[in-house]
CSV table of C-alpha atoms in Angstrom, one decimal:
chain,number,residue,atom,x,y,z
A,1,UNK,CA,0.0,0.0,0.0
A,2,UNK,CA,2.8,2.2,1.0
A,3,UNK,CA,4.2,1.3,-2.3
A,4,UNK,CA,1.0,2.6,-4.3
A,5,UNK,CA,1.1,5.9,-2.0
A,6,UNK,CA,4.5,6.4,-3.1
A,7,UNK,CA,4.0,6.0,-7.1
A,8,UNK,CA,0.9,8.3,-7.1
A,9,UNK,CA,2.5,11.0,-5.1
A,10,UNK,CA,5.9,10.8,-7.6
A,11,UNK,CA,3.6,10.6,-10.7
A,12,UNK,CA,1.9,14.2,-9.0
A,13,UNK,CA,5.0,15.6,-8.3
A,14,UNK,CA,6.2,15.4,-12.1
A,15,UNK,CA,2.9,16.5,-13.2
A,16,UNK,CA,3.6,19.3,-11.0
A,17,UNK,CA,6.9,20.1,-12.1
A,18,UNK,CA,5.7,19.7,-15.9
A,19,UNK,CA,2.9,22.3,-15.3
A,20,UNK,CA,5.0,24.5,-13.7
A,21,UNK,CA,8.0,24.4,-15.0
A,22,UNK,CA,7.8,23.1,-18.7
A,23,UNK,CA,11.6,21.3,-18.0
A,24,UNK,CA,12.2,18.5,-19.8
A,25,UNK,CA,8.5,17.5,-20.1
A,26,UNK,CA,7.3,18.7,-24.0
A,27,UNK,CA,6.0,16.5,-26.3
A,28,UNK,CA,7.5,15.4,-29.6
A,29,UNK,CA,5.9,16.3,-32.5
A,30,UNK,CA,6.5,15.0,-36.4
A,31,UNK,CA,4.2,16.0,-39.4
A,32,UNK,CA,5.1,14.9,-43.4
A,33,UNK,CA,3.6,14.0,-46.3
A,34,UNK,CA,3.5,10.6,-48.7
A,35,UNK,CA,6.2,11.5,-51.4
A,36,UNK,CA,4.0,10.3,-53.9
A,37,UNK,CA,0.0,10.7,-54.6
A,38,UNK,CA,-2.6,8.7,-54.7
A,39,UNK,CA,-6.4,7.2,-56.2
A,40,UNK,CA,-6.4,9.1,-58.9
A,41,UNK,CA,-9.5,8.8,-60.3
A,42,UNK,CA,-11.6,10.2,-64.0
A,43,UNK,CA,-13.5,13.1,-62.7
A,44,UNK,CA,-14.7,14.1,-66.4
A,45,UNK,CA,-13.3,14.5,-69.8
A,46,UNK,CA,-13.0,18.0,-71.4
A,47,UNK,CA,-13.2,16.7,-75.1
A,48,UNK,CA,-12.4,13.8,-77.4
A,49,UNK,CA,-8.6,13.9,-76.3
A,50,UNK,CA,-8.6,15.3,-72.6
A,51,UNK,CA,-9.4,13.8,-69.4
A,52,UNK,CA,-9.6,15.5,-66.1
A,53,UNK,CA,-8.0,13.6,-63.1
A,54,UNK,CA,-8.7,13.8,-59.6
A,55,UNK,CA,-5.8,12.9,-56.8
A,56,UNK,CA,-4.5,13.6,-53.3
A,57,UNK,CA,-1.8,13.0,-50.7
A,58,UNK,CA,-2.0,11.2,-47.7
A,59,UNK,CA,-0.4,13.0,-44.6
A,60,UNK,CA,1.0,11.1,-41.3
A,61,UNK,CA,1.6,12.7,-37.7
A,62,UNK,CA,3.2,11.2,-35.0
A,63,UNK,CA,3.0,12.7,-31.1
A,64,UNK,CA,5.5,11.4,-28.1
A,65,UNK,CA,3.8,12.9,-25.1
A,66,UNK,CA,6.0,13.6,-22.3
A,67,UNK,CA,4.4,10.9,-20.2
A,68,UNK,CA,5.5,8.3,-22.6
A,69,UNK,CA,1.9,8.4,-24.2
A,70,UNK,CA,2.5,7.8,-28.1
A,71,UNK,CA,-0.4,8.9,-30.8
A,72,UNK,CA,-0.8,8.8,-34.7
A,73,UNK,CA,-2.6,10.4,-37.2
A,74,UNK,CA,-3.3,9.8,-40.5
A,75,UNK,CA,-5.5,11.7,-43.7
A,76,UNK,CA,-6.0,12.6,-46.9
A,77,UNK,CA,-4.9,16.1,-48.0
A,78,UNK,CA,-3.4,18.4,-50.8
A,79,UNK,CA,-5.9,17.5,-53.5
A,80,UNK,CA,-4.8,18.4,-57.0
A,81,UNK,CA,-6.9,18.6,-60.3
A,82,UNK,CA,-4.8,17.6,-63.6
A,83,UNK,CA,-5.0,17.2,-67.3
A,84,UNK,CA,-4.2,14.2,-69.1
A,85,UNK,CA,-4.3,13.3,-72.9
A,86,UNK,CA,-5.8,10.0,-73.4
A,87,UNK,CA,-5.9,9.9,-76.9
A,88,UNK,CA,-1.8,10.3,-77.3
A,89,UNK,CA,1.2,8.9,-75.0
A,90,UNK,CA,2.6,11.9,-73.4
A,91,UNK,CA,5.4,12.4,-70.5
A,92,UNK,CA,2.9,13.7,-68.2
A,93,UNK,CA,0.1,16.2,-67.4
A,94,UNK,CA,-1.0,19.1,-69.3
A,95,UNK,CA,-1.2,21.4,-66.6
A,96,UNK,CA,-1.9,20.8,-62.4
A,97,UNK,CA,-2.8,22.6,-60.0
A,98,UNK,CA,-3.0,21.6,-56.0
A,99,UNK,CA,-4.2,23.2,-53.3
A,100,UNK,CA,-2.4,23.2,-49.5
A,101,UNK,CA,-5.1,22.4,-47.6
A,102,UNK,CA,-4.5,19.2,-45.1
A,103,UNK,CA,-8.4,17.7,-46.2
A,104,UNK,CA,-9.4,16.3,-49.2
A,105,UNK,CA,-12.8,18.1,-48.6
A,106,UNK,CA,-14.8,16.6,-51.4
A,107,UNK,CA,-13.6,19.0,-54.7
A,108,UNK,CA,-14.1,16.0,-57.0
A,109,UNK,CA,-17.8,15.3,-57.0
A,110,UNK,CA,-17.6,15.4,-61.1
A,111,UNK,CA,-17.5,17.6,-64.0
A,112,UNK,CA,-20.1,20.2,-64.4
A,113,UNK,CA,-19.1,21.6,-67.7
A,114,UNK,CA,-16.2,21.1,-69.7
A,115,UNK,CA,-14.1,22.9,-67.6
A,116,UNK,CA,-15.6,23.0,-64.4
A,117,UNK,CA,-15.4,20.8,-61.7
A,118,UNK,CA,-18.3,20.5,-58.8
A,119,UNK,CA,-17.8,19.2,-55.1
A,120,UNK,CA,-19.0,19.8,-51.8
A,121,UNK,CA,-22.3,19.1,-50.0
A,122,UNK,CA,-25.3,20.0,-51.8
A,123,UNK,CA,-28.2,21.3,-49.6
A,124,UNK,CA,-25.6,23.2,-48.2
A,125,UNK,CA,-22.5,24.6,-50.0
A,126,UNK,CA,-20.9,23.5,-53.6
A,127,UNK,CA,-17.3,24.0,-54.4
A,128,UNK,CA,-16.5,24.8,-58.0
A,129,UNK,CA,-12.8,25.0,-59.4
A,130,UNK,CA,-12.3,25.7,-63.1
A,131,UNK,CA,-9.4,24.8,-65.0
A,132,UNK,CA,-7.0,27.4,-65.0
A,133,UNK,CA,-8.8,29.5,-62.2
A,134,UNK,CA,-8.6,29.9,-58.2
A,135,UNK,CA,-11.3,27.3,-57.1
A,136,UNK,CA,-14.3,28.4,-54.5
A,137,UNK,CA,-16.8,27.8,-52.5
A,138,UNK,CA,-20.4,29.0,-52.7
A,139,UNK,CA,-23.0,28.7,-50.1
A,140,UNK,CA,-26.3,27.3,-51.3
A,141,UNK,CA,-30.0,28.3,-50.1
A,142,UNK,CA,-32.2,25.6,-50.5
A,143,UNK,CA,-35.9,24.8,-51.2
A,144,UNK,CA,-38.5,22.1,-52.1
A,145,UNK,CA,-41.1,21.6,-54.5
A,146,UNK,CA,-44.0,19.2,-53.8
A,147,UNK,CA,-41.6,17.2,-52.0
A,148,UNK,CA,-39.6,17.1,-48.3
A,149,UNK,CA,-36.6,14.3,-49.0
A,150,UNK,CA,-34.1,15.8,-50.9
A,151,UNK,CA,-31.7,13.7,-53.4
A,152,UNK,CA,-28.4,12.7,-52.6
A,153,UNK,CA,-26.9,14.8,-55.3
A,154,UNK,CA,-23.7,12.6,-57.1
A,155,UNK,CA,-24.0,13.5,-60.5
A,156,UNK,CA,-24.4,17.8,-62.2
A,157,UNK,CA,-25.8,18.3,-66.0
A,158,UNK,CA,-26.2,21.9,-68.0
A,159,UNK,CA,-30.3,22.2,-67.8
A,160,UNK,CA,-32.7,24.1,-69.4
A,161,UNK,CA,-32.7,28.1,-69.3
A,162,UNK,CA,-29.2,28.2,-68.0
A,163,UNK,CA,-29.5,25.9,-65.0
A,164,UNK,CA,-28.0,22.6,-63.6
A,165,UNK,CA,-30.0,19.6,-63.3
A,166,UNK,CA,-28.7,17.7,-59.8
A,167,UNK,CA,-29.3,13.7,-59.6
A,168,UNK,CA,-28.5,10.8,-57.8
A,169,UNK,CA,-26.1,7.9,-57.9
A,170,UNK,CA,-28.4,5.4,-59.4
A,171,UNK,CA,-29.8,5.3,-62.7
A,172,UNK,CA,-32.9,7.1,-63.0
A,173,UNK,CA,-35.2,3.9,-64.0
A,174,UNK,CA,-33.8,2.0,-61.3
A,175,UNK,CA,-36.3,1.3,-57.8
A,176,UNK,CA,-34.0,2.9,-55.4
A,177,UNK,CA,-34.8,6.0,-53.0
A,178,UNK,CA,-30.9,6.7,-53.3
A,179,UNK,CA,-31.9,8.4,-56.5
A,180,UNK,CA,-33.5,10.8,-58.8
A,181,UNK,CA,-36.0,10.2,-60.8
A,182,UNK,CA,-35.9,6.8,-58.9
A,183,UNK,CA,-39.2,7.3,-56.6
A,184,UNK,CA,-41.5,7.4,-59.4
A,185,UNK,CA,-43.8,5.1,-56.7
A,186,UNK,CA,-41.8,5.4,-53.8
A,187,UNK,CA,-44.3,8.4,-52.1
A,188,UNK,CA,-44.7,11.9,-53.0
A,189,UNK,CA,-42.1,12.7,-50.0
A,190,UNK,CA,-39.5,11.8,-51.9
A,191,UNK,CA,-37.7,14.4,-54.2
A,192,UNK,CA,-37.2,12.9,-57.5
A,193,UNK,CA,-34.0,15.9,-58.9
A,194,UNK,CA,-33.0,19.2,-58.2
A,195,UNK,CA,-32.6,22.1,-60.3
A,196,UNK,CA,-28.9,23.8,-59.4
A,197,UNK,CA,-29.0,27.8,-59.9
A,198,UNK,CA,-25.2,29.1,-59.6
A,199,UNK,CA,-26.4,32.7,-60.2
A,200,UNK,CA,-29.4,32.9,-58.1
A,201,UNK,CA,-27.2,30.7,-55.6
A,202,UNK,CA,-30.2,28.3,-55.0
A,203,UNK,CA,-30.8,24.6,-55.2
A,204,UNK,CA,-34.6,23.3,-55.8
A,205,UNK,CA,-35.9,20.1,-55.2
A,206,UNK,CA,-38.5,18.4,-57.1
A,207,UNK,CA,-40.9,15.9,-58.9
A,208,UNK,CA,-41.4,15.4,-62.1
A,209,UNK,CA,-44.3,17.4,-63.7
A,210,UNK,CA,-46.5,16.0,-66.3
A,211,UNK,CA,-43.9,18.1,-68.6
A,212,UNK,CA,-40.7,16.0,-67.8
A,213,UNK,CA,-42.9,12.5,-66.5
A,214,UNK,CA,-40.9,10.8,-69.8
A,215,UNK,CA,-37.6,11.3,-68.5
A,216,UNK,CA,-38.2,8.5,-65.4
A,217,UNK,CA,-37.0,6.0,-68.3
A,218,UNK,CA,-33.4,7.3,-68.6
A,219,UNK,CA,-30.7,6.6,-67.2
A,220,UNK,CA,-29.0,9.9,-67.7
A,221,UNK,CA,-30.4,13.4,-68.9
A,222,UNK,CA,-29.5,16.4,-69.5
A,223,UNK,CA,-30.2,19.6,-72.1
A,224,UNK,CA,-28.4,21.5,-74.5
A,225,UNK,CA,-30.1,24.5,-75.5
A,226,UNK,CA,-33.8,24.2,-75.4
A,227,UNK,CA,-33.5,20.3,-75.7
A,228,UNK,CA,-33.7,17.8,-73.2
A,229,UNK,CA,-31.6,14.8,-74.8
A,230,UNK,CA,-32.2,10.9,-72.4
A,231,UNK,CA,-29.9,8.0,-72.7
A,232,UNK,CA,-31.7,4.6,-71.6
A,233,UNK,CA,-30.3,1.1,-72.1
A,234,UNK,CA,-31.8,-2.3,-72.3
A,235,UNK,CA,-29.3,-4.6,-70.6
A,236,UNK,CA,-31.5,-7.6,-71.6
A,237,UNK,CA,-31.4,-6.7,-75.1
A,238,UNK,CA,-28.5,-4.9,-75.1
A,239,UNK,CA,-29.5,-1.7,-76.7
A,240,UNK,CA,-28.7,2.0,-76.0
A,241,UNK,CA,-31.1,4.6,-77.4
A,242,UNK,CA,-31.1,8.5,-77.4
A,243,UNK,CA,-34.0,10.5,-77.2
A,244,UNK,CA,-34.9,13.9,-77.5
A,245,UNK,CA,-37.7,15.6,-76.1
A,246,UNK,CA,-38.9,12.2,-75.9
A,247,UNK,CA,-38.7,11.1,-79.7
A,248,UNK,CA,-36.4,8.3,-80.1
A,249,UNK,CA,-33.3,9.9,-82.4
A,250,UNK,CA,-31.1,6.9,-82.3
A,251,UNK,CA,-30.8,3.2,-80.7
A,252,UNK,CA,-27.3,0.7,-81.4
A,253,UNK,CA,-27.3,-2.9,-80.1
A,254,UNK,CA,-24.1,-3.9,-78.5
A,255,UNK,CA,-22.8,-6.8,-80.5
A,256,UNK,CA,-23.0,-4.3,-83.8
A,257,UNK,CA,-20.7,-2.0,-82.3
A,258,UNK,CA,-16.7,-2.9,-83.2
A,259,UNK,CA,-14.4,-3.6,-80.2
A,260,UNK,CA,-17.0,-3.8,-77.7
A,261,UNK,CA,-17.5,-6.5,-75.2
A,262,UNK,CA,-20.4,-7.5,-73.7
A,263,UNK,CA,-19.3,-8.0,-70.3
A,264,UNK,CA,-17.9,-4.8,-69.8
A,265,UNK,CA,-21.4,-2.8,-71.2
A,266,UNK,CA,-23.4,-4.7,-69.1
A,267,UNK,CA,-21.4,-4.1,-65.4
A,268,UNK,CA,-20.6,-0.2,-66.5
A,269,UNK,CA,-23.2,2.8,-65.8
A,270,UNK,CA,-24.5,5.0,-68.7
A,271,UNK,CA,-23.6,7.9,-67.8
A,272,UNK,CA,-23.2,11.7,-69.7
A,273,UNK,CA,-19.7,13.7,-69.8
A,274,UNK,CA,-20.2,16.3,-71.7
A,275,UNK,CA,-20.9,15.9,-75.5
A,276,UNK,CA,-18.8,12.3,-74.9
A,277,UNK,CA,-21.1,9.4,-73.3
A,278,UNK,CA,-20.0,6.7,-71.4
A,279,UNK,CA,-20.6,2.8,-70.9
A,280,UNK,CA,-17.8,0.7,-70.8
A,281,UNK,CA,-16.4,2.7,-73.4
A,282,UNK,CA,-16.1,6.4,-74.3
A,283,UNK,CA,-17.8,7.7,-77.5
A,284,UNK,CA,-19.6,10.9,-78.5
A,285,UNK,CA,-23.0,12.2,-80.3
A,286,UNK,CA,-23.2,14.1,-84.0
A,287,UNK,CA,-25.6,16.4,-82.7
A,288,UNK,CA,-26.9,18.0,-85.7
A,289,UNK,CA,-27.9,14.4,-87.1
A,290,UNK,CA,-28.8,13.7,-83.0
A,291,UNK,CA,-27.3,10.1,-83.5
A,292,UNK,CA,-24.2,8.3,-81.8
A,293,UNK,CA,-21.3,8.6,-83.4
A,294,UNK,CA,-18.2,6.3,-82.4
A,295,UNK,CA,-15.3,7.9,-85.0
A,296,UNK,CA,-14.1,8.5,-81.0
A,297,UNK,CA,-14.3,4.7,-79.4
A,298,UNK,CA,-11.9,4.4,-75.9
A,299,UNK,CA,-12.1,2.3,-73.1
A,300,UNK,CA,-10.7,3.4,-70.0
A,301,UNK,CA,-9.7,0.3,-68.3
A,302,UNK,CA,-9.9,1.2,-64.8
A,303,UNK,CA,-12.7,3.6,-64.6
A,304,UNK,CA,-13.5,5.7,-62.3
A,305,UNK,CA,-10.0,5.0,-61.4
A,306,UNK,CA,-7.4,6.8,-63.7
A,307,UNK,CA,-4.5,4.6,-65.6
A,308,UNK,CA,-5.0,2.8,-68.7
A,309,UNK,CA,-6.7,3.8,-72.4
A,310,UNK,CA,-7.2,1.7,-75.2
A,311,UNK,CA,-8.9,2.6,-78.3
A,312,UNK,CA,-10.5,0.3,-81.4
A,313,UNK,CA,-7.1,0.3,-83.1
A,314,UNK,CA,-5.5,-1.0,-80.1
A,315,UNK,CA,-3.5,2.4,-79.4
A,316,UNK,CA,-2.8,2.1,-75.9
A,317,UNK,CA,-2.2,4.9,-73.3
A,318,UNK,CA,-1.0,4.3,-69.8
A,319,UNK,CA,-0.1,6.5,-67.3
A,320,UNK,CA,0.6,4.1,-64.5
């Protein structure tokens, strides 16, 4: 007992003296970063040739207390936005840019125009860095529309009259509250999109009207001009088909199209980047004949993750 008296009044003592006296009892402190950066990932493509990438640092930190006490740290920080070619084997990027803060904080939600990038939380704030320019944040007010549960925003489109359209994870046909256009007869509670307004700083939530009811079969949308153009596959028949304003403008079936495999269409999402389209493989639209055109016919092997390209000549690209 005497023993235990003894320890607990030493132990009090050198508290004491640390408090007091700051001799000898600081604590160690080491910070650094990983030399190299990592899961880099697609966040859009600019055009038939450019690709926008996505990566980040991982940071460490170590603490020795003076009480022997020893703690680590650990995160993801310094994100940085680049330009690759995918098209043509070059040394490197285009052009980079990073920022210094010490959290990854969510810039790479996706592209939101060619050469705009979205992040953030939506509801709340979005973050928008264009290539070339200082990224920023903007702070969001937001409302609903015949509906009180709002979408879990993952993918941005150019809308109608100058707007974004905001939608979900999921494909739009699918039976999934996760996603837009998804509670179609889920209950009226549940948003179905949002309509993103950068200059009025607003974000709206909403069900489709009578107007827009056709657009539950897509599985992306989005507008150019006054046009509202809808990709929807068939993964039992295998066919894609574009429509706009809800006349069918174009349908392919897989097996007709050179270099694709069937396997890979049927586990990738069909998904909008731009004027390109994606599933499985990258290819774009002739708008003024409103039909597919695959003169531009990539696969990116790892995508969303960034790497390897390979083209229907068998032109390969790799930035491993």
């Amino acid at each position: 007992m005497m023993n235990r008296i003894c320890g607990l009044f030493a132990g009090a003592m050198v508290a004491v003296l640390c408090d007091g006296m700051l001799a000898g009892c600081s604590d160690k402190e080491e910070f650094w970063w990983d030399d190299d950066r990592s899961n880099a990932k697609v966040v859009g493509f600019v055009d038939d040739s450019l690709v926008i990438v996505g990566d980040f640092r991982f940071w460490h930190e170590t603490t020795e207390r003076w009480n022997g006490e020893y703690l680590e740290g650990r995160g993801a920080g310094n994100p940085r936005l680049c330009l690759y070619n995918y098209r043509v084997q070059e040394d490197g990027p285009r052009w980079c840019d990073s920022l210094s803060e010490e959290k990854s904080s969510g810039w790479f939600g996706g592209r939101m125009t060619d050469s705009i990038v979205w992040g953030g939380v939506l509801g709340e704030y979005i973050k928008l860095w264009k290539i070339g320019d200082e990224p920023h944040e903007m702070k969001l007010s937001k409302s609903f529309e015949g509906c009180s549960q709002k979408v879990s925003v993952q993918r941005i489109h150019q809308w109608l009259d100058g707007k974004f359209i905001a939608l979900g994870s999921y494909s739009m046909n699918s039976r999934t509250f996760d996603n837009a256009l998804t509670s179609l007869d889920s209950g009226a509670s549940y948003c179905q999109y949002a309509v993103l307004d950068t200059v009025a700083r607003t974000i709206t939530y909403k069900r489709l009207d009578e107007k827009l009811k056709w657009i539950g079969k897509c599985d992306d949308v989005r507008a150019w001009g006054n046009d509202v153009y809808c990709l929807e596959k068939n993964i039992e028949g295998m066919k894609l088909s574009l429509w706009m304003d809800n006349i069918l403008s174009d349908s392919i079936y897989v097996e007709n199209v050179a270099f694709w495999d069937l396997g890979t269409v049927r586990l990738s999402s069909l998904s909008f980047y731009g004027d390109l389209v994606y599933w499985g493989y990258l290819f774009s639209l002739k708008f003024d004949e409103k039909k597919f055109d695959f003169g531009l016919n990539v696969r990116p092997m790892s995508f969303p993750g960034f790497g390897n390209f390979v083209d229907d000549e068998k032109g390969f690209v790799s930035y491993d």
